[in-house]
Amino acid sequence: PSVRPRRCRAWLEGGGEREKGTNMAGDVSQLPPQIASLCQILQSCLSPQQEVIKAAEQQLKLLEKTQGQAPNLLQIAVVEGMDMSIRQVAAISFKNLVSRGWGKEGEDNGFIPANDKDIVKQNVLLALVHSPSLVRVQIAECIKSIIYCDYPDKWPTLLEAVFNSIASQDPPKIYAGLYALRMLTRKYEYKSEEDREPLYHVVNHVFPVLIQIFQQLLATENKTLEIVEMLKLCCKIYWSTVYLSVPKLLMQEDHFHAWMNALKVLLEAQVPSDVAPACKEQWWKVKKWVLHILNKLFNKYDMKVKPDEPMYPFAVLFDTHCSCQFLQSIMTMLAGLQQGQYISQRCTNLALQYLTHAMPKKKTYAMMRPHLQQLMFNILFPLACFSDEDAELWEEDPHEYVRKGYDLLEDLYTTRSQVIHFFIDMTSCKIPCKENLPPLVNHIGSVFVQFMNTAGKENNPALERQMDGALLILGSLAEKLKNTSPYKEQVEQILHTYVAPVVNHPTGFLRAKGVWCLGMFADFKFSDGRGKGQTFSIFLSNVSARLQDPELPVRVDASVALRSFVESVKDLDLLRGVLPQLLNEFMKLINEIENDDLIHTLESIVEKFGDEIAPFAATICQQLTMSFWKCIEGDDDDDMGALATLGVLRALGTILESISSLPAMYTELEPLVFPIMYRMLSTEGQDVFEEILELISYFTYYSPVISDNMWRLWPMIVEAVHDWAVEYFENILIPLDNYISRGTERFLTCKNPDYMGSAYNLMQRVYAMDTMEEDMIPAPRLMECILLSCKGHVDQYIEPFLMLTAGKLLDPKIEKKFFLDLLIQVVANALYYNPVLTIQILQKHGLIQQVFSKWFEMIWKATKKGRVQHFKRENDKKINIIGLASILHLPIGQLPPELSAGIGQLIMGTVKLCSDLKELREEKQQS
């Protein structure tokens, strides 16, 4: 253990007090030898030579469990006279050490000595106070980790330290206290009610002074970046506190009004124009959190809360004093957009969410009503239109334009998407729809007319962008317009007159929006039919032609729109003639860009044409496999690439299903797909394991014979179950069944690998695991497959099968009826396999009485209405009948006394099952 000089120990163990006029750790030149040595190691981490860095990192690793290492790193990180780069490396090393060595919540498994932990906890808040930003961010992360692990039981002094920091009137200390309080409340953000008691203690103790600090910060005239960051922390503290439920203190009217007034002041505050960009950015982040809070309170604690629910008093307060007042503030804020004022995209999005929540509520809608049309046409409609940012991305990076347009996560946060959600939700509310849909449709129509009146004249970029917004809203409201008079009577004319011509417009983004809009109406019943007729054919041709558009986003939108036409088409001849060209364009596009929606369209085409796709199957599979490897070799963190990978595998499965009547095709396609199956049966393929198993199932079921390569996959499947894929046992059962039933001889005779032995070990392991009954269901089904497919060849496994089965069947903890049915059916299948051998084994282990008593109890068990509780399916009844009939087929002299004495019961049980089977078949015929 390191021995520290008096001055260092005073800082580390003295609760953070430091001598007046000195650095926190004293003069750098007078650092203790241990810390000086550690500084040299940290300095080596900054070396330009890789071997020096590795050696230094190894030294740090060796020192991790040394007494004093954590406090020493923290001390170096906050020494004021130390080189900043060394302080930063020390802070990062401290963070990594805390992350690895402190332990986890609810566990006592950290390797940092307890005394060191105490020293760190005594000083870490003060360290945050005296750290520059580069160091502070690392120490802050450590505070979070320590709070999550130790509070409240192992850090009982934290709450008082937080209180003292917040109440200190010293801004750096206030910041440190607010940050720690934020981590405290965040720890309980998602905790259930029974685990939130420590949070309520924090609220009662600290929030009375917290609201005062919040108000003081708001009242500060010169709001620096630090002040704004503290305002943001106050908002985030409140957010975490009320996320699941509102503590009683915050339901008290004085506290409620204090917080709501503060939030309102913050929401309405003008962002200073004369501050640095970083400060402006923080201001909008603060407003973002205010809007987060308001949406949460408005949506979660509205007047739908019942009077007997704990949150009812809060709901009444918010409805009475806040819902309309905040709505007014938000509408005023959004009105600034019309005057060209800046509002961050995220704040605009959240403001629109509040308006969307307000729409169905009578009181808030009454306030919105006089301003709604101005809001729709002057504020929301422009937000729906093609923007400067869109134009820049379209020109400079069309691939990224497509990615953003089809990214579901991006869609959650874009203002344009929230505008569309607002319009869609408006049309789902009776009164708002009745009052506002007609003027909205008229506005769209006026844009259409104005645009068409300028056709052939000089380009009007502003009007083109308005046309884009009008098409977007029209397509987004398609479901409402297709089913509502008088609009549904006008749809066909609107599409003919205004939408279809845009598909050939010189401006690319209009062509893209035009084909997308046609796709939204593809399933509409036109005057000459749904999915057929001249109108449908014209629109289909318009969309198909854009697959060869010179601009990538147009081609992608056309391919996605085509899916709607393919799914709606009734007359396949409309597509059959152009199928080769369609598939050719799709293959080019899939090779050019990763997009899950493209794969969906391809799947739709394959499903629609079935085995007619066979002439193109090899080409499609070749292209899809190339696309798959491209996705796999791409960025590991690319979510769109992961979705595209999944889509490719699904498309391959769809193609394999479509050629099921052509077994020879599987032999041709297997070399293309096998490398994918082989690679993805490892842990690398965990996210697509089900899709890989589906591909294996097709090849093992439909191929003329199971190839040597496909047999190579059996050991990999079994190994995956043993290692990590036990929850996929039911999916695995399908290909295993195929191997056993279609390759029985190889399954039985091959010993390297031992397929039969590995199958038994698999079932044995699943039964031995402490797992849910549902997870064990595939085991008896696999036994059934072996007994039926390998009759007369697995005598040596009958006894192990029966012992595993009886162990579960007679276990009183096993209650799931279907699982019990399958266990009995193993016995029935064993009797069918070899009744004499099966009876001998049961008799040998003294199980005849227990097994057959359980069996007949299940046969006769019924509900109060007389419905059977076991063996409900036709196949279940058949297996039971065959098993019992196998006993009845034996001479009575060969039966042991336990069975011969109950021969009448055997006959009655068999007759009962036959009667139930007959009744079930009659019910099916009648239905």
Tab-separated table of C-alpha atoms in Angstrom, residues 324-619:
chain	number	residue	atom	x	y	z
A	324	CYS	CA	-54.149	25.598	-22.153
A	325	GLN	CA	-51.520	27.975	-20.813
A	326	PHE	CA	-48.668	25.888	-22.184
A	327	LEU	CA	-50.589	25.400	-25.426
A	328	GLN	CA	-50.722	29.182	-25.827
A	329	SER	CA	-46.976	29.450	-25.209
A	330	ILE	CA	-46.230	26.722	-27.743
A	331	MET	CA	-48.477	28.230	-30.412
A	332	THR	CA	-46.797	31.602	-29.894
A	333	MET	CA	-43.397	29.956	-30.253
A	334	LEU	CA	-44.419	28.207	-33.483
A	335	ALA	CA	-45.885	31.432	-34.852
A	336	GLY	CA	-42.334	32.775	-34.859
A	337	LEU	CA	-41.544	30.410	-37.719
A	338	GLN	CA	-43.830	32.459	-39.957
A	339	GLN	CA	-41.729	35.547	-39.205
A	340	GLY	CA	-38.542	33.657	-40.016
A	341	GLN	CA	-37.459	33.126	-36.416
A	342	TYR	CA	-35.200	30.149	-35.713
A	343	ILE	CA	-36.522	27.209	-33.688
A	344	SER	CA	-34.472	24.045	-33.429
A	345	GLN	CA	-35.869	21.091	-35.325
A	346	ARG	CA	-36.203	19.019	-32.156
A	347	CYS	CA	-38.127	21.767	-30.364
A	348	THR	CA	-40.409	22.203	-33.369
A	349	ASN	CA	-41.013	18.470	-33.371
A	350	LEU	CA	-41.867	18.374	-29.662
A	351	ALA	CA	-44.066	21.465	-29.950
A	352	LEU	CA	-46.046	19.731	-32.695
A	353	GLN	CA	-46.360	16.662	-30.486
A	354	TYR	CA	-48.013	18.834	-27.839
A	355	LEU	CA	-50.451	20.197	-30.429
A	356	THR	CA	-51.189	16.644	-31.560
A	357	HIS	CA	-51.953	15.615	-27.966
A	358	ALA	CA	-54.174	18.703	-27.614
A	359	MET	CA	-56.274	17.914	-30.693
A	360	PRO	CA	-58.651	15.282	-29.195
A	361	LYS	CA	-59.189	17.182	-25.927
A	362	LYS	CA	-62.206	19.452	-25.909
A	363	LYS	CA	-60.757	22.318	-23.891
A	364	THR	CA	-57.420	22.568	-25.665
A	365	TYR	CA	-58.988	22.115	-29.092
A	366	ALA	CA	-61.347	25.005	-28.349
A	367	MET	CA	-58.286	27.187	-27.792
A	368	MET	CA	-56.631	25.925	-30.987
A	369	ARG	CA	-59.711	26.232	-33.221
A	370	PRO	CA	-59.486	29.969	-34.121
A	371	HIS	CA	-55.810	29.647	-35.057
A	372	LEU	CA	-55.722	26.185	-36.574
A	373	GLN	CA	-56.086	27.007	-40.251
A	374	GLN	CA	-53.462	29.727	-40.043
A	375	LEU	CA	-51.244	27.199	-38.260
A	376	MET	CA	-51.857	24.543	-40.931
A	377	PHE	CA	-51.299	26.703	-43.994
A	378	ASN	CA	-48.663	29.206	-42.841
A	379	ILE	CA	-46.567	27.088	-40.480
A	380	LEU	CA	-47.162	23.358	-40.869
A	381	PHE	CA	-47.569	23.201	-44.629
A	382	PRO	CA	-44.198	24.899	-45.328
A	383	LEU	CA	-42.545	22.425	-42.937
A	384	ALA	CA	-43.901	19.554	-45.041
A	385	CYS	CA	-42.325	20.894	-48.232
A	386	PHE	CA	-38.980	20.067	-49.817
A	387	SER	CA	-36.339	22.137	-48.023
A	388	ASP	CA	-32.907	23.614	-48.677
A	389	GLU	CA	-31.366	20.828	-46.586
A	390	ASP	CA	-33.198	18.247	-48.701
A	391	ALA	CA	-31.953	19.876	-51.898
A	392	GLU	CA	-28.358	19.928	-50.684
A	393	LEU	CA	-28.463	16.269	-49.675
A	394	TRP	CA	-30.231	15.256	-52.903
A	395	GLU	CA	-27.464	16.826	-54.969
A	396	GLU	CA	-24.407	15.993	-52.871
A	397	ASP	CA	-25.235	12.577	-51.410
A	398	PRO	CA	-28.312	10.875	-52.899
A	399	HIS	CA	-27.486	7.631	-51.062
A	400	GLU	CA	-27.707	9.456	-47.735
A	401	TYR	CA	-30.901	11.172	-48.882
A	402	VAL	CA	-32.453	7.746	-49.469
A	403	ARG	CA	-31.115	6.371	-46.190
A	404	LYS	CA	-32.568	9.227	-44.150
A	405	GLY	CA	-35.869	8.974	-45.991
A	406	TYR	CA	-36.338	5.300	-45.104
A	407	ASP	CA	-34.710	5.255	-41.663
A	408	LEU	CA	-37.380	4.618	-39.025
A	409	LEU	CA	-35.302	6.252	-36.280
A	410	GLU	CA	-34.753	9.353	-38.401
A	411	ASP	CA	-38.480	9.401	-39.015
A	412	LEU	CA	-39.154	9.695	-35.285
A	413	TYR	CA	-37.212	12.938	-34.989
A	414	THR	CA	-37.922	14.839	-38.195
A	415	THR	CA	-40.210	17.841	-38.168
A	416	ARG	CA	-41.771	16.798	-41.467
A	417	SER	CA	-42.845	13.446	-40.004
A	418	GLN	CA	-44.391	15.160	-36.997
A	419	VAL	CA	-46.335	17.501	-39.284
A	420	ILE	CA	-47.738	14.482	-41.110
A	421	HIS	CA	-48.596	12.774	-37.817
A	422	PHE	CA	-50.444	15.940	-36.818
A	423	PHE	CA	-52.540	15.904	-39.999
A	424	ILE	CA	-53.250	12.172	-39.730
A	425	ASP	CA	-54.270	12.460	-36.075
A	426	MET	CA	-56.412	15.479	-36.913
A	427	THR	CA	-58.377	13.411	-39.447
A	428	SER	CA	-58.968	10.716	-36.832
A	429	CYS	CA	-60.720	13.178	-34.481
A	430	LYS	CA	-64.366	13.720	-35.367
A	431	ILE	CA	-64.815	17.467	-34.870
A	432	PRO	CA	-61.288	18.582	-35.868
A	433	CYS	CA	-61.561	16.466	-39.007
A	434	LYS	CA	-64.985	17.816	-39.929
A	435	GLU	CA	-63.854	21.414	-39.466
A	436	ASN	CA	-60.347	21.268	-40.918
A	437	LEU	CA	-60.082	18.502	-43.510
A	438	PRO	CA	-62.139	20.394	-46.154
A	439	PRO	CA	-59.977	23.552	-46.014
A	440	LEU	CA	-56.822	21.415	-45.957
A	441	VAL	CA	-57.905	19.512	-49.075
A	442	ASN	CA	-58.887	22.803	-50.723
A	443	HIS	CA	-55.451	24.212	-49.944
A	444	ILE	CA	-53.776	21.172	-51.495
A	445	GLY	CA	-56.066	21.522	-54.504
A	446	SER	CA	-55.180	25.195	-54.929
A	447	VAL	CA	-51.485	24.292	-54.968
A	448	PHE	CA	-52.180	21.611	-57.588
A	449	VAL	CA	-54.100	24.041	-59.805
A	450	GLN	CA	-51.509	26.782	-59.459
A	451	PHE	CA	-48.734	24.326	-60.280
A	452	MET	CA	-50.503	22.960	-63.350
A	453	ASN	CA	-51.238	26.475	-64.593
A	454	THR	CA	-47.494	27.129	-64.738
A	455	ALA	CA	-46.707	23.900	-66.625
A	456	GLY	CA	-44.449	24.549	-69.611
A	457	LYS	CA	-43.531	28.005	-68.335
A	458	GLU	CA	-40.389	29.160	-66.583
A	459	ASN	CA	-39.421	27.064	-63.563
A	460	ASN	CA	-40.816	28.214	-60.231
A	461	PRO	CA	-38.689	26.517	-57.519
A	462	ALA	CA	-40.856	27.802	-54.656
A	463	LEU	CA	-44.018	26.438	-56.251
A	464	GLU	CA	-42.297	23.118	-56.993
A	465	ARG	CA	-41.500	22.769	-53.299
A	466	GLN	CA	-45.099	23.567	-52.402
A	467	MET	CA	-46.209	20.897	-54.861
A	468	ASP	CA	-43.921	18.432	-53.091
A	469	GLY	CA	-45.573	19.237	-49.753
A	470	ALA	CA	-49.063	18.964	-51.251
A	471	LEU	CA	-48.270	15.526	-52.713
A	472	LEU	CA	-46.815	14.393	-49.382
A	473	ILE	CA	-49.941	15.397	-47.455
A	474	LEU	CA	-52.245	13.922	-50.101
A	475	GLY	CA	-50.464	10.565	-50.003
A	476	SER	CA	-50.229	10.556	-46.216
A	477	LEU	CA	-53.996	11.071	-45.932
A	478	ALA	CA	-54.705	8.393	-48.554
A	479	GLU	CA	-56.508	6.007	-46.181
A	480	LYS	CA	-58.860	8.763	-45.034
A	481	LEU	CA	-59.494	10.132	-48.521
A	482	LYS	CA	-60.049	6.684	-50.081
A	483	ASN	CA	-62.837	5.933	-47.626
A	484	THR	CA	-64.547	9.287	-47.040
A	485	SER	CA	-67.098	11.116	-49.154
A	486	PRO	CA	-66.905	13.404	-51.055
A	487	TYR	CA	-63.158	12.854	-51.409
A	488	LYS	CA	-63.221	9.224	-52.542
A	489	GLU	CA	-65.321	10.231	-55.540
A	490	GLN	CA	-62.607	12.741	-56.537
A	491	VAL	CA	-59.517	10.588	-55.964
A	492	GLU	CA	-59.292	9.138	-59.477
A	493	GLN	CA	-59.591	12.523	-61.158
A	494	ILE	CA	-57.015	14.089	-58.832
A	495	LEU	CA	-54.527	11.316	-59.559
A	496	HIS	CA	-55.091	11.559	-63.325
A	497	THR	CA	-55.025	15.348	-63.499
A	498	TYR	CA	-52.417	16.372	-60.952
A	499	VAL	CA	-50.347	13.436	-59.687
A	500	ALA	CA	-49.615	11.250	-62.720
A	501	PRO	CA	-48.218	14.152	-64.820
A	502	VAL	CA	-45.713	14.966	-62.065
A	503	VAL	CA	-44.108	11.534	-62.509
A	504	ASN	CA	-42.538	12.859	-65.728
A	505	HIS	CA	-41.647	16.327	-64.438
A	506	PRO	CA	-38.100	17.597	-65.101
A	507	THR	CA	-37.523	18.128	-61.360
A	508	GLY	CA	-36.305	14.941	-59.699
A	509	PHE	CA	-37.794	15.349	-56.234
A	510	LEU	CA	-41.235	15.883	-57.786
A	511	ARG	CA	-40.917	12.702	-59.839
A	512	ALA	CA	-40.005	10.858	-56.642
A	513	LYS	CA	-42.941	12.268	-54.698
A	514	GLY	CA	-45.277	11.574	-57.614
A	515	VAL	CA	-44.494	7.843	-57.806
A	516	TRP	CA	-44.667	7.587	-54.015
A	517	CYS	CA	-48.091	9.245	-54.005
A	518	LEU	CA	-49.422	6.921	-56.724
A	519	GLY	CA	-48.225	3.982	-54.653
A	520	MET	CA	-50.277	5.181	-51.682
A	521	PHE	CA	-53.438	4.888	-53.816
A	522	ALA	CA	-52.539	1.638	-55.615
A	523	ASP	CA	-55.204	-0.379	-53.765
A	524	PHE	CA	-57.994	2.126	-54.514
A	525	LYS	CA	-61.070	0.877	-56.355
A	526	PHE	CA	-60.976	2.905	-59.553
A	527	SER	CA	-63.937	3.288	-61.904
A	528	ASP	CA	-62.722	0.307	-63.942
A	529	GLY	CA	-61.827	-1.913	-60.994
A	530	ARG	CA	-59.404	-2.533	-58.156
A	531	GLY	CA	-56.043	-3.961	-59.179
A	532	LYS	CA	-57.077	-4.171	-62.814
A	533	GLY	CA	-58.334	-2.044	-65.669
A	534	GLN	CA	-56.885	0.789	-67.710
A	535	THR	CA	-56.529	3.287	-64.849
A	536	PHE	CA	-54.576	0.876	-62.682
A	537	SER	CA	-52.478	-0.118	-65.705
A	538	ILE	CA	-51.610	3.506	-66.544
A	539	PHE	CA	-50.499	4.299	-63.006
A	540	LEU	CA	-48.534	1.040	-62.831
A	541	SER	CA	-46.759	1.934	-66.080
A	542	ASN	CA	-45.984	5.422	-64.760
A	543	VAL	CA	-44.319	3.959	-61.689
A	544	SER	CA	-42.514	1.134	-63.527
A	545	ALA	CA	-40.988	3.572	-66.010
A	546	ARG	CA	-39.292	5.450	-63.162
A	547	LEU	CA	-37.234	2.349	-62.279
A	548	GLN	CA	-34.917	3.578	-65.036
A	549	ASP	CA	-34.882	7.179	-63.819
A	550	PRO	CA	-31.454	8.857	-63.933
A	551	GLU	CA	-31.710	9.867	-60.250
A	552	LEU	CA	-31.293	7.289	-57.482
A	553	PRO	CA	-33.956	8.588	-55.027
A	554	VAL	CA	-36.563	8.457	-57.798
A	555	ARG	CA	-35.657	4.864	-58.656
A	556	VAL	CA	-35.874	3.838	-55.006
A	557	ASP	CA	-39.241	5.537	-54.452
A	558	ALA	CA	-40.540	3.942	-57.652
A	559	SER	CA	-39.446	0.478	-56.534
A	560	VAL	CA	-41.094	0.917	-53.143
A	561	ALA	CA	-44.296	2.258	-54.725
A	562	LEU	CA	-44.292	-0.692	-57.102
A	563	ARG	CA	-44.728	-3.013	-54.125
A	564	SER	CA	-48.182	-1.544	-53.474
A	565	PHE	CA	-49.168	-2.166	-57.096
A	566	VAL	CA	-47.806	-5.728	-57.018
A	567	GLU	CA	-49.731	-6.526	-53.845
A	568	SER	CA	-52.935	-5.022	-55.268
A	569	VAL	CA	-52.794	-6.387	-58.825
A	570	LYS	CA	-55.537	-8.836	-59.797
A	571	ASP	CA	-54.525	-9.298	-63.437
A	572	LEU	CA	-50.963	-10.643	-63.455
A	573	ASP	CA	-50.745	-10.146	-67.208
A	574	LEU	CA	-50.238	-6.456	-66.463
A	575	LEU	CA	-46.887	-7.399	-64.932
A	576	ARG	CA	-46.026	-10.669	-66.623
A	577	GLY	CA	-44.872	-9.086	-69.871
A	578	VAL	CA	-42.435	-6.733	-68.148
A	579	LEU	CA	-41.316	-9.119	-65.397
A	580	PRO	CA	-37.796	-9.707	-66.789
A	581	GLN	CA	-37.179	-5.968	-67.108
A	582	LEU	CA	-38.575	-5.295	-63.630
A	583	LEU	CA	-36.357	-7.916	-62.060
A	584	ASN	CA	-33.348	-6.645	-63.982
A	585	GLU	CA	-33.877	-3.106	-62.702
A	586	PHE	CA	-34.387	-4.394	-59.176
A	587	MET	CA	-31.143	-6.322	-59.286
A	588	LYS	CA	-29.280	-3.208	-60.394
A	589	LEU	CA	-30.862	-1.154	-57.634
A	590	ILE	CA	-30.247	-3.702	-54.886
A	591	ASN	CA	-26.613	-3.829	-55.967
A	592	GLU	CA	-26.414	-0.040	-55.820
A	593	ILE	CA	-27.960	0.647	-52.412
A	594	GLU	CA	-28.831	-1.183	-49.199
A	595	ASN	CA	-32.522	-0.682	-48.549
A	596	ASP	CA	-34.890	-3.037	-46.760
A	597	ASP	CA	-37.920	-1.694	-48.608
A	598	LEU	CA	-36.431	-2.737	-51.948
A	599	ILE	CA	-36.194	-6.286	-50.648
A	600	HIS	CA	-39.829	-6.135	-49.524
A	601	THR	CA	-40.878	-5.241	-53.068
A	602	LEU	CA	-38.816	-8.080	-54.495
A	603	GLU	CA	-40.441	-10.459	-52.018
A	604	SER	CA	-43.872	-9.265	-53.127
A	605	ILE	CA	-43.039	-9.951	-56.784
A	606	VAL	CA	-41.711	-13.426	-55.996
A	607	GLU	CA	-44.729	-14.298	-53.841
A	608	LYS	CA	-47.108	-13.063	-56.538
A	609	PHE	CA	-45.577	-15.074	-59.367
A	610	GLY	CA	-44.649	-18.242	-57.447
A	611	ASP	CA	-42.899	-20.848	-59.595
A	612	GLU	CA	-43.029	-18.513	-62.594
A	613	ILE	CA	-40.034	-16.860	-60.991
A	614	ALA	CA	-37.956	-20.040	-61.513
A	615	PRO	CA	-36.203	-18.890	-64.730
A	616	PHE	CA	-34.898	-15.876	-62.827
A	617	ALA	CA	-34.244	-17.577	-59.472
A	618	ALA	CA	-30.534	-18.228	-59.977
A	619	THR	CA	-29.860	-14.665	-61.125
